[in-house]
Tab-separated table of N, CA and C and ligand atoms in Angstrom:
chain	number	residue	atom	x	y	z
A	1	UNK	N	-3.236	55.765	75.478
A	1	UNK	CA	-3.262	57.178	75.085
A	1	UNK	C	-3.013	57.294	73.574
A	2	UNK	N	-3.891	58.010	72.905
A	2	UNK	CA	-3.752	58.158	71.471
A	2	UNK	C	-2.671	59.166	71.124
A	3	UNK	N	-2.047	58.917	69.988
A	3	UNK	CA	-1.059	59.882	69.504
A	3	UNK	C	-1.771	61.057	68.864
A	4	UNK	N	-1.353	62.237	69.219
A	4	UNK	CA	-1.951	63.427	68.631
A	4	UNK	C	-0.870	64.152	67.845
A	5	UNK	N	-1.165	64.376	66.582
A	5	UNK	CA	-0.159	65.006	65.742
A	5	UNK	C	-0.671	66.338	65.189
A	6	UNK	N	0.162	67.331	65.219
A	6	UNK	CA	-0.089	68.548	64.476
A	6	UNK	C	-0.876	69.609	65.205
A	7	UNK	N	-1.774	69.206	66.091
A	7	UNK	CA	-2.615	70.203	66.730
A	7	UNK	C	-2.378	70.201	68.241
A	8	UNK	N	-1.529	71.082	68.697
A	8	UNK	CA	-1.310	71.166	70.131
A	8	UNK	C	-2.536	71.744	70.829
A	9	UNK	N	-2.847	71.221	71.949
A	9	UNK	CA	-3.994	71.735	72.686
A	9	UNK	C	-3.645	73.070	73.326
A	10	UNK	N	-4.653	73.784	73.717
A	10	UNK	CA	-4.435	75.125	74.235
A	10	UNK	C	-3.777	75.119	75.605
A	11	UNK	N	-4.262	74.264	76.445
A	11	UNK	CA	-3.821	74.338	77.839
A	11	UNK	C	-2.856	73.225	78.221
A	12	UNK	N	-3.063	72.078	77.628
A	12	UNK	CA	-2.210	70.970	78.004
A	12	UNK	C	-1.004	70.891	77.073
A	13	UNK	N	0.133	70.999	77.633
A	13	UNK	CA	1.361	70.840	76.864
A	13	UNK	C	2.068	69.593	77.363
A	14	UNK	N	2.136	68.625	76.491
A	14	UNK	CA	2.756	67.379	76.882
A	14	UNK	C	4.271	67.481	76.746
A	15	UNK	N	4.925	66.547	77.350
A	15	UNK	CA	6.379	66.508	77.227
A	15	UNK	C	6.781	66.341	75.769
A	16	UNK	N	5.950	65.602	75.037
A	16	UNK	CA	6.245	65.357	73.626
A	16	UNK	C	6.203	66.656	72.830
A	17	UNK	N	5.215	67.508	73.147
A	17	UNK	CA	5.113	68.791	72.464
A	17	UNK	C	6.327	69.657	72.752
A	18	UNK	N	6.748	69.634	73.990
A	18	UNK	CA	7.906	70.438	74.377
A	18	UNK	C	9.141	69.953	73.645
A	19	UNK	N	9.314	68.657	73.605
A	19	UNK	CA	10.473	68.089	72.920
A	19	UNK	C	10.447	68.439	71.446
A	20	UNK	N	9.259	68.370	70.856
A	20	UNK	CA	9.138	68.647	69.427
A	20	UNK	C	9.507	70.096	69.120
A	21	UNK	N	9.040	71.002	69.973
A	21	UNK	CA	9.306	72.419	69.732
A	21	UNK	C	10.761	72.768	69.990
A	22	UNK	N	11.404	71.982	70.815
A	22	UNK	CA	12.793	72.251	71.153
A	22	UNK	C	13.744	71.382	70.349
A	23	UNK	N	13.183	70.669	69.389
A	23	UNK	CA	13.965	69.647	68.701
A	23	UNK	C	14.866	70.212	67.621
A	24	UNK	N	14.616	71.437	67.217
A	24	UNK	CA	15.431	72.036	66.167
A	24	UNK	C	16.042	73.341	66.654
A	25	UNK	N	17.169	73.687	66.073
A	25	UNK	CA	17.868	74.906	66.441
A	25	UNK	C	17.044	76.126	66.055
A	26	UNK	N	16.915	77.066	66.988
A	26	UNK	CA	16.122	78.259	66.708
A	26	UNK	C	16.852	79.189	65.744
A	27	UNK	N	18.123	78.966	65.540
A	27	UNK	CA	18.902	79.831	64.657
A	27	UNK	C	18.976	79.295	63.240
A	28	UNK	N	19.250	78.004	63.102
A	28	UNK	CA	19.493	77.460	61.769
A	28	UNK	C	18.573	76.292	61.413
A	29	UNK	N	17.809	75.790	62.362
A	29	UNK	CA	16.859	74.732	62.065
A	29	UNK	C	17.436	73.336	62.052
A	30	UNK	N	18.704	73.225	62.384
A	30	UNK	CA	19.331	71.915	62.430
A	30	UNK	C	18.796	71.121	63.621
A	31	UNK	N	18.617	69.827	63.420
A	31	UNK	CA	18.169	68.987	64.519
A	31	UNK	C	19.194	69.002	65.642
A	32	UNK	N	18.702	69.227	66.830
A	32	UNK	CA	19.598	69.328	67.978
A	32	UNK	C	20.014	67.952	68.471
A	33	UNK	N	21.162	67.912	69.083
A	33	UNK	CA	21.627	66.691	69.724
A	33	UNK	C	21.350	66.807	71.213
A	34	UNK	N	20.634	65.837	71.727
A	34	UNK	CA	20.244	65.895	73.125
A	34	UNK	C	21.151	65.034	73.993
A	35	UNK	N	21.396	65.550	75.142
A	35	UNK	CA	22.166	64.796	76.123
A	35	UNK	C	21.358	64.736	77.411
A	36	UNK	N	21.221	63.548	77.936
A	36	UNK	CA	20.505	63.394	79.188
A	36	UNK	C	21.459	62.868	80.252
A	37	UNK	N	21.465	63.551	81.352
A	37	UNK	CA	22.276	63.103	82.471
A	37	UNK	C	21.345	62.796	83.633
A	38	UNK	N	21.374	61.563	84.047
A	38	UNK	CA	20.481	61.151	85.123
A	38	UNK	C	21.192	61.201	86.462
A	39	UNK	N	20.561	61.879	87.381
A	39	UNK	CA	21.069	61.910	88.744
A	39	UNK	C	20.109	61.097	89.609
A	40	UNK	N	20.335	59.811	89.621
A	40	UNK	CA	19.393	58.915	90.273
A	40	UNK	C	19.289	59.178	91.773
A	41	UNK	N	20.369	59.648	92.327
A	41	UNK	CA	20.361	59.831	93.782
A	41	UNK	C	19.437	60.963	94.199
A	42	UNK	N	19.245	61.924	93.314
A	42	UNK	CA	18.342	63.028	93.640
A	42	UNK	C	17.083	62.998	92.767
A	43	UNK	N	16.926	61.899	92.007
A	43	UNK	CA	15.728	61.686	91.190
A	43	UNK	C	15.525	62.813	90.184
A	44	UNK	N	16.580	63.191	89.528
A	44	UNK	CA	16.455	64.236	88.527
A	44	UNK	C	17.180	63.848	87.243
A	45	UNK	N	16.652	64.342	86.129
A	45	UNK	CA	17.315	64.163	84.843
A	45	UNK	C	17.576	65.544	84.257
A	46	UNK	N	18.801	65.788	83.911
A	46	UNK	CA	19.142	67.038	83.262
A	46	UNK	C	19.243	66.817	81.761
A	47	UNK	N	18.522	67.634	81.016
A	47	UNK	CA	18.506	67.518	79.567
A	47	UNK	C	19.153	68.748	78.952
A	48	UNK	N	20.126	68.518	78.104
A	48	UNK	CA	20.782	69.614	77.406
A	48	UNK	C	20.688	69.357	75.910
A	49	UNK	N	20.507	70.419	75.130
A	49	UNK	CA	20.424	70.298	73.683
A	49	UNK	C	21.498	71.164	73.051
A	50	UNK	N	22.188	70.580	72.090
A	50	UNK	CA	23.256	71.299	71.429
A	50	UNK	C	23.071	71.223	69.924
A	51	UNK	N	23.284	72.349	69.246
A	51	UNK	CA	23.206	72.365	67.792
A	51	UNK	C	24.567	71.991	67.220
A	52	UNK	N	24.627	70.915	66.433
A	52	UNK	CA	25.912	70.489	65.859
A	52	UNK	C	26.418	71.448	64.792
A	53	UNK	N	25.527	72.290	64.287
A	53	UNK	CA	25.920	73.239	63.249
A	53	UNK	C	26.459	74.526	63.852
A	54	UNK	N	25.664	75.133	64.740
A	54	UNK	CA	26.078	76.394	65.363
A	54	UNK	C	27.018	76.157	66.543
A	55	UNK	N	26.807	75.041	67.205
A	55	UNK	CA	27.576	74.771	68.403
A	55	UNK	C	26.979	75.384	69.649
A	56	UNK	N	25.813	76.023	69.482
A	56	UNK	CA	25.184	76.611	70.661
A	56	UNK	C	24.530	75.521	71.497
A	57	UNK	N	24.380	75.794	72.758
A	57	UNK	CA	23.688	74.865	73.637
A	57	UNK	C	22.530	75.588	74.279
A	58	UNK	N	21.368	74.963	74.173
A	58	UNK	CA	20.192	75.578	74.763
A	58	UNK	C	20.233	75.397	76.264
A	59	UNK	N	19.330	76.044	76.910
A	59	UNK	CA	19.307	75.942	78.357
A	59	UNK	C	19.021	74.508	78.789
A	60	UNK	N	19.537	74.174	79.916
A	60	UNK	CA	19.371	72.833	80.435
A	60	UNK	C	18.047	72.733	81.164
A	61	UNK	N	17.265	71.721	80.783
A	61	UNK	CA	16.017	71.463	81.474
A	61	UNK	C	16.237	70.358	82.496
A	62	UNK	N	15.617	70.530	83.630
A	62	UNK	CA	15.728	69.519	84.669
A	62	UNK	C	14.356	68.908	84.934
A	63	UNK	N	14.293	67.603	84.846
A	63	UNK	CA	13.055	66.886	85.122
A	63	UNK	C	13.208	66.157	86.442
A	64	UNK	N	12.165	66.219	87.213
A	64	UNK	CA	12.176	65.510	88.476
A	64	UNK	C	11.443	64.184	88.294
A	65	UNK	N	12.156	63.114	88.563
A	65	UNK	CA	11.575	61.792	88.433
A	65	UNK	C	10.724	61.482	89.643
A	66	UNK	N	9.684	60.683	89.379
A	66	UNK	CA	8.817	60.302	90.502
A	66	UNK	C	9.002	58.833	90.829
B	1	ZN	ZN1	22.019	75.966	64.808
């Protein structure tokens, strides 16, 4: 799979695009610190992002592992 930079497609949003858009604080632009908690027993990963500057935490995303 080729790397695509700069031009997000209209319909397909990759995980990479989502991460990139969520990678900075919406308030101050500081790079967020991500925390991943894996729940192997239920095949899920919880992702939380926190701004080290503001101290805010974005909503937790849950990914279901296959
Ligand atoms: Zn911030």
